[in-house]
Amino acid sequence: PPSRARPIPARLRLARETTMQHPRGVAGLTPGGVSVWTRDAIVRLPPDEYRAISALIDEAGARSARAQGLPAPITSTDRLLEDQRLYLACSDATRPRGGPSVLVGILKVGPKRLFVAKPSGGMEEMEPCCLLDFYVHESSQRGGWGSLLFDTFLRREDRHPARLAYDRPSPKLVAFMAKHHNLRAFAKQNNNFVVFDEYWSEEVRNFGVARARNGGRPET
């Protein structure tokens, strides 16, 4: 079953006016919190719940693409790969048993094999865990939901934010990383990924060493 994070404080709860919602409930969603899903967990849902969560994920992916100015969504139920994890934040209006399901934001992560220019010069081939998509509904931005999603991911997978690669980060995400994690310096890469200079620093270099041998996936 999907893992569930602790419910968020009342100050972060969302009123019921968000538009990313479905009348059907989905077992495994966390009201006022974050749940993490894999493709396998989604396809094992009952048909009605599968259709409900698919509609929510597809809508969030489409909204994320529009917000980033992308020609097509990079997140949908069909595009979720076996080695990727999708974190879903739901408002406290969500009712997993009877509905509705009210989605606030998404965060998608997974491994990618990359060639990255190092700050010291030269290229390095790596397979880090990558932040592939990150979106919070416009009505809920600046309400703590982005931090909740990102911190839940970091805590659950024991990640350091500097030991990630970021796929085409928007100016908002670059500002978010600077404000909340003091990550600012990075070299421009030809593959549109951002790897912060701190990735190679002494302080964080041991983060993800074991997972690098495991394709960027959490160890079990």
mmCIF file of C-alpha atoms in Angstrom:
data_model
loop_
_atom_site.group_PDB
_atom_site.id
_atom_site.type_symbol
_atom_site.label_atom_id
_atom_site.label_comp_id
_atom_site.label_asym_id
_atom_site.label_seq_id
_atom_site.Cartn_x
_atom_site.Cartn_y
_atom_site.Cartn_z
ATOM 1 C CA PRO A 1 0.000 0.000 0.000
ATOM 2 C CA PRO A 2 1.122 3.613 -0.482
ATOM 3 C CA SER A 3 3.057 5.186 2.369
ATOM 4 C CA ARG A 4 1.389 7.984 4.287
ATOM 5 C CA ALA A 5 2.977 11.050 5.809
ATOM 6 C CA ARG A 6 1.807 12.740 8.968
ATOM 7 C CA PRO A 7 -1.130 15.162 8.531
ATOM 8 C CA ILE A 8 -0.075 18.790 8.211
ATOM 9 C CA PRO A 9 -0.851 21.520 10.784
ATOM 10 C CA ALA A 10 -4.201 23.266 10.612
ATOM 11 C CA ARG A 11 -2.542 26.501 9.412
ATOM 12 C CA LEU A 12 -1.622 24.762 6.157
ATOM 13 C CA ARG A 13 -5.026 23.275 5.457
ATOM 14 C CA LEU A 14 -6.782 24.348 2.300
ATOM 15 C CA ALA A 15 -10.303 25.599 1.864
ATOM 16 C CA ARG A 16 -12.488 23.688 -0.558
ATOM 17 C CA GLU A 17 -12.275 26.013 -3.556
ATOM 18 C CA THR A 18 -9.429 24.231 -5.373
ATOM 19 C CA THR A 19 -10.385 22.868 -8.782
ATOM 20 C CA MET A 20 -8.176 19.743 -8.803
ATOM 21 C CA GLN A 21 -10.796 17.466 -7.342
ATOM 22 C CA HIS A 22 -12.822 14.375 -8.110
ATOM 23 C CA PRO A 23 -16.105 13.296 -6.474
ATOM 24 C CA ARG A 24 -14.781 9.772 -5.904
ATOM 25 C CA GLY A 25 -12.706 8.845 -2.855
ATOM 26 C CA VAL A 26 -9.389 6.991 -3.213
ATOM 27 C CA ALA A 27 -8.108 4.747 -0.453
ATOM 28 C CA GLY A 28 -4.526 5.699 0.358
ATOM 29 C CA LEU A 29 -4.799 9.460 -0.115
ATOM 30 C CA THR A 30 -3.958 11.403 3.049
ATOM 31 C CA PRO A 31 -6.376 14.220 3.994
ATOM 32 C CA GLY A 32 -4.341 17.297 4.867
ATOM 33 C CA GLY A 33 -1.079 15.526 4.068
ATOM 34 C CA VAL A 34 1.072 13.684 1.544
ATOM 35 C CA SER A 35 0.997 10.119 0.240
ATOM 36 C CA VAL A 36 3.524 8.492 -2.077
ATOM 37 C CA TRP A 37 2.530 6.309 -5.012
ATOM 38 C CA THR A 38 4.184 3.998 -7.508
ATOM 39 C CA ARG A 39 2.778 2.787 -10.796
ATOM 40 C CA ASP A 40 2.161 -0.617 -9.250
ATOM 41 C CA ALA A 41 0.175 0.853 -6.340
ATOM 42 C CA ILE A 42 -1.994 2.855 -8.741
ATOM 43 C CA VAL A 43 -2.801 0.021 -11.138
ATOM 44 C CA ARG A 44 -3.832 -2.213 -8.222
ATOM 45 C CA LEU A 45 -6.612 0.183 -7.192
ATOM 46 C CA PRO A 46 -10.234 -0.786 -7.863
ATOM 47 C CA PRO A 47 -11.405 0.496 -11.280
ATOM 48 C CA ASP A 48 -13.419 3.451 -9.966
ATOM 49 C CA GLU A 49 -10.572 4.604 -7.725
ATOM 50 C CA TYR A 50 -8.051 4.088 -10.505
ATOM 51 C CA ARG A 51 -10.080 6.348 -12.797
ATOM 52 C CA ALA A 52 -10.402 8.973 -10.064
ATOM 53 C CA ILE A 53 -6.712 9.155 -9.181
ATOM 54 C CA SER A 54 -5.740 9.009 -12.868
ATOM 55 C CA ALA A 55 -7.962 12.005 -13.610
ATOM 56 C CA LEU A 56 -6.380 13.960 -10.749
ATOM 57 C CA ILE A 57 -2.808 13.083 -11.723
ATOM 58 C CA ASP A 58 -3.433 13.850 -15.390
ATOM 59 C CA GLU A 59 -4.981 17.215 -14.559
ATOM 60 C CA ALA A 60 -2.121 18.132 -12.226
ATOM 61 C CA GLY A 61 0.401 17.121 -14.887
ATOM 62 C CA ALA A 62 -1.343 19.239 -17.512
ATOM 63 C CA ARG A 63 -1.461 22.232 -15.163
ATOM 64 C CA SER A 64 2.210 21.792 -14.320
ATOM 65 C CA ALA A 65 3.137 21.764 -18.005
ATOM 66 C CA ARG A 66 1.154 24.941 -18.652
ATOM 67 C CA ALA A 67 2.746 26.664 -15.659
ATOM 68 C CA GLN A 68 6.215 25.784 -16.978
ATOM 69 C CA GLY A 69 5.430 26.628 -20.587
ATOM 70 C CA LEU A 70 6.035 23.061 -21.754
ATOM 71 C CA PRO A 71 4.451 21.791 -24.983
ATOM 72 C CA ALA A 72 3.152 18.595 -23.326
ATOM 73 C CA PRO A 73 2.749 17.196 -19.802
ATOM 74 C CA ILE A 74 5.649 15.232 -18.332
ATOM 75 C CA THR A 75 3.466 13.708 -15.621
ATOM 76 C CA SER A 76 0.442 11.493 -16.157
ATOM 77 C CA THR A 77 -0.638 8.065 -14.994
ATOM 78 C CA ASP A 78 0.520 6.539 -18.285
ATOM 79 C CA ARG A 79 3.935 8.263 -18.046
ATOM 80 C CA LEU A 80 4.715 7.064 -14.520
ATOM 81 C CA LEU A 81 7.568 4.557 -14.777
ATOM 82 C CA GLU A 82 8.259 1.614 -12.494
ATOM 83 C CA ASP A 83 11.272 3.281 -10.867
ATOM 84 C CA GLN A 84 9.537 6.616 -10.250
ATOM 85 C CA ARG A 85 7.640 7.803 -7.172
ATOM 86 C CA LEU A 86 4.798 10.306 -7.223
ATOM 87 C CA TYR A 87 4.022 12.302 -4.084
ATOM 88 C CA LEU A 88 0.462 13.648 -3.852
ATOM 89 C CA ALA A 89 -0.592 16.403 -1.442
ATOM 90 C CA CYS A 90 -4.308 16.510 -0.627
ATOM 91 C CA SER A 91 -6.334 19.052 1.280
ATOM 92 C CA ASP A 92 -8.213 18.162 4.444
ATOM 93 C CA ALA A 93 -11.421 18.260 2.356
ATOM 94 C CA THR A 94 -10.351 14.875 0.951
ATOM 95 C CA ARG A 95 -12.451 11.884 2.040
ATOM 96 C CA PRO A 96 -10.710 8.633 0.992
ATOM 97 C CA ARG A 97 -13.738 6.431 1.702
ATOM 98 C CA GLY A 98 -16.632 8.402 0.264
ATOM 99 C CA GLY A 99 -15.123 11.299 -1.653
ATOM 100 C CA PRO A 100 -14.283 13.855 -2.721
ATOM 101 C CA SER A 101 -10.566 13.677 -3.479
ATOM 102 C CA VAL A 102 -8.992 17.143 -3.516
ATOM 103 C CA LEU A 103 -5.444 17.368 -4.869
ATOM 104 C CA VAL A 104 -3.229 20.334 -3.972
ATOM 105 C CA GLY A 105 0.118 19.456 -5.523
ATOM 106 C CA ILE A 106 2.427 16.793 -6.948
ATOM 107 C CA LEU A 107 6.112 15.931 -6.854
ATOM 108 C CA LYS A 108 7.659 13.260 -9.097
ATOM 109 C CA VAL A 109 11.117 11.756 -8.620
ATOM 110 C CA GLY A 110 13.149 8.971 -10.170
ATOM 111 C CA PRO A 111 16.631 8.060 -11.432
ATOM 112 C CA LYS A 112 18.141 9.305 -14.684
ATOM 113 C CA ARG A 113 21.503 8.577 -16.276
ATOM 114 C CA LEU A 114 23.147 11.924 -16.994
ATOM 115 C CA PHE A 115 26.402 13.403 -18.209
ATOM 116 C CA VAL A 116 27.066 16.466 -16.068
ATOM 117 C CA ALA A 117 29.714 19.195 -16.269
ATOM 118 C CA LYS A 118 31.530 19.469 -12.937
ATOM 119 C CA PRO A 119 32.390 22.854 -11.382
ATOM 120 C CA SER A 120 36.065 21.863 -11.384
ATOM 121 C CA GLY A 121 35.918 21.008 -15.068
ATOM 122 C CA GLY A 122 35.327 17.858 -17.063
ATOM 123 C CA MET A 123 32.260 15.665 -17.333
ATOM 124 C CA GLU A 124 30.919 13.014 -14.995
ATOM 125 C CA GLU A 125 28.476 10.244 -15.813
ATOM 126 C CA MET A 126 26.020 9.730 -12.963
ATOM 127 C CA GLU A 127 22.604 8.309 -12.166
ATOM 128 C CA PRO A 128 21.225 10.538 -9.411
ATOM 129 C CA CYS A 129 17.731 10.729 -8.047
ATOM 130 C CA CYS A 130 16.069 13.496 -10.061
ATOM 131 C CA LEU A 131 13.258 15.895 -9.320
ATOM 132 C CA LEU A 132 11.239 15.468 -12.509
ATOM 133 C CA ASP A 133 8.076 17.470 -11.808
ATOM 134 C CA PHE A 134 6.923 19.733 -8.971
ATOM 135 C CA TYR A 135 3.661 21.630 -8.977
ATOM 136 C CA VAL A 136 1.336 23.239 -6.435
ATOM 137 C CA HIS A 137 -2.061 24.557 -7.521
ATOM 138 C CA GLU A 138 -2.025 28.331 -7.932
ATOM 139 C CA SER A 139 -4.679 28.840 -5.246
ATOM 140 C CA SER A 140 -2.449 27.057 -2.714
ATOM 141 C CA GLN A 141 0.962 28.519 -3.492
ATOM 142 C CA ARG A 142 2.783 30.371 -0.700
ATOM 143 C CA GLY A 143 0.820 28.298 1.789
ATOM 144 C CA GLY A 144 3.531 25.819 2.779
ATOM 145 C CA TRP A 145 2.438 22.995 0.484
ATOM 146 C CA GLY A 146 5.584 23.050 -1.640
ATOM 147 C CA SER A 147 7.765 22.720 1.446
ATOM 148 C CA LEU A 148 5.528 19.956 2.770
ATOM 149 C CA LEU A 149 5.832 17.963 -0.466
ATOM 150 C CA PHE A 150 9.582 18.445 -0.798
ATOM 151 C CA ASP A 151 10.370 17.842 2.877
ATOM 152 C CA THR A 152 8.199 14.711 2.932
ATOM 153 C CA PHE A 153 10.170 13.352 -0.019
ATOM 154 C CA LEU A 154 13.537 14.215 1.555
ATOM 155 C CA ARG A 155 12.592 12.682 4.891
ATOM 156 C CA ARG A 156 11.030 9.512 3.517
ATOM 157 C CA GLU A 157 13.902 8.752 1.143
ATOM 158 C CA ASP A 158 16.656 10.175 3.366
ATOM 159 C CA ARG A 159 17.832 12.535 0.641
ATOM 160 C CA HIS A 160 19.958 15.670 0.730
ATOM 161 C CA PRO A 161 18.635 18.402 -1.597
ATOM 162 C CA ALA A 162 22.126 19.027 -2.959
ATOM 163 C CA ARG A 163 22.451 15.364 -4.003
ATOM 164 C CA LEU A 164 19.639 15.619 -6.552
ATOM 165 C CA ALA A 165 19.408 16.631 -10.179
ATOM 166 C CA TYR A 166 16.564 18.966 -11.166
ATOM 167 C CA ASP A 167 14.893 18.642 -14.558
ATOM 168 C CA ARG A 168 14.341 22.049 -16.197
ATOM 169 C CA PRO A 169 13.702 23.893 -12.919
ATOM 170 C CA SER A 170 11.474 26.922 -13.218
ATOM 171 C CA PRO A 171 12.578 30.295 -11.815
ATOM 172 C CA LYS A 172 10.168 29.647 -8.928
ATOM 173 C CA LEU A 173 11.892 26.363 -8.097
ATOM 174 C CA VAL A 174 15.362 27.932 -8.343
ATOM 175 C CA ALA A 175 14.200 30.647 -5.923
ATOM 176 C CA PHE A 176 12.628 27.989 -3.655
ATOM 177 C CA MET A 177 15.912 26.072 -3.434
ATOM 178 C CA ALA A 178 17.852 29.253 -2.648
ATOM 179 C CA LYS A 179 15.410 30.377 0.030
ATOM 180 C CA HIS A 180 14.779 27.085 1.811
ATOM 181 C CA HIS A 181 17.995 25.119 1.199
ATOM 182 C CA ASN A 182 20.640 27.775 0.452
ATOM 183 C CA LEU A 183 21.400 26.176 -2.921
ATOM 184 C CA ARG A 184 22.290 28.780 -5.530
ATOM 185 C CA ALA A 185 25.381 27.981 -7.568
ATOM 186 C CA PHE A 186 25.178 25.648 -10.547
ATOM 187 C CA ALA A 187 26.682 25.291 -13.994
ATOM 188 C CA LYS A 188 24.455 25.364 -17.052
ATOM 189 C CA GLN A 189 24.103 21.882 -18.530
ATOM 190 C CA ASN A 190 23.352 20.927 -22.121
ATOM 191 C CA ASN A 191 20.700 18.419 -20.980
ATOM 192 C CA ASN A 192 18.573 21.082 -19.179
ATOM 193 C CA PHE A 193 19.144 19.458 -15.791
ATOM 194 C CA VAL A 194 20.500 21.484 -12.876
ATOM 195 C CA VAL A 195 23.016 19.971 -10.482
ATOM 196 C CA PHE A 196 24.052 22.380 -7.748
ATOM 197 C CA ASP A 197 27.760 22.829 -7.075
ATOM 198 C CA GLU A 198 27.271 21.485 -3.541
ATOM 199 C CA TYR A 199 26.614 18.047 -5.044
ATOM 200 C CA TRP A 200 30.392 17.494 -4.994
ATOM 201 C CA SER A 201 31.045 19.124 -1.611
ATOM 202 C CA GLU A 202 32.630 17.291 1.309
ATOM 203 C CA GLU A 203 29.589 17.986 3.486
ATOM 204 C CA VAL A 204 27.073 16.110 1.360
ATOM 205 C CA ARG A 205 29.121 13.748 -0.788
ATOM 206 C CA ASN A 206 28.219 10.674 1.275
ATOM 207 C CA PHE A 207 24.499 11.189 0.738
ATOM 208 C CA GLY A 208 23.191 8.817 -1.902
ATOM 209 C CA VAL A 209 26.413 6.844 -2.333
ATOM 210 C CA ALA A 210 24.662 3.533 -1.680
ATOM 211 C CA ARG A 211 21.636 4.543 -3.706
ATOM 212 C CA ALA A 212 23.827 5.511 -6.643
ATOM 213 C CA ARG A 213 24.616 1.815 -6.879
ATOM 214 C CA ASN A 214 20.893 1.083 -6.713
ATOM 215 C CA GLY A 215 19.742 3.252 -9.608
ATOM 216 C CA GLY A 216 18.777 6.163 -7.368
ATOM 217 C CA ARG A 217 16.103 4.130 -5.579
ATOM 218 C CA PRO A 218 15.643 3.970 -1.808
ATOM 219 C CA GLU A 219 17.320 0.989 -0.226
ATOM 220 C CA THR A 220 15.022 -1.622 1.301
#
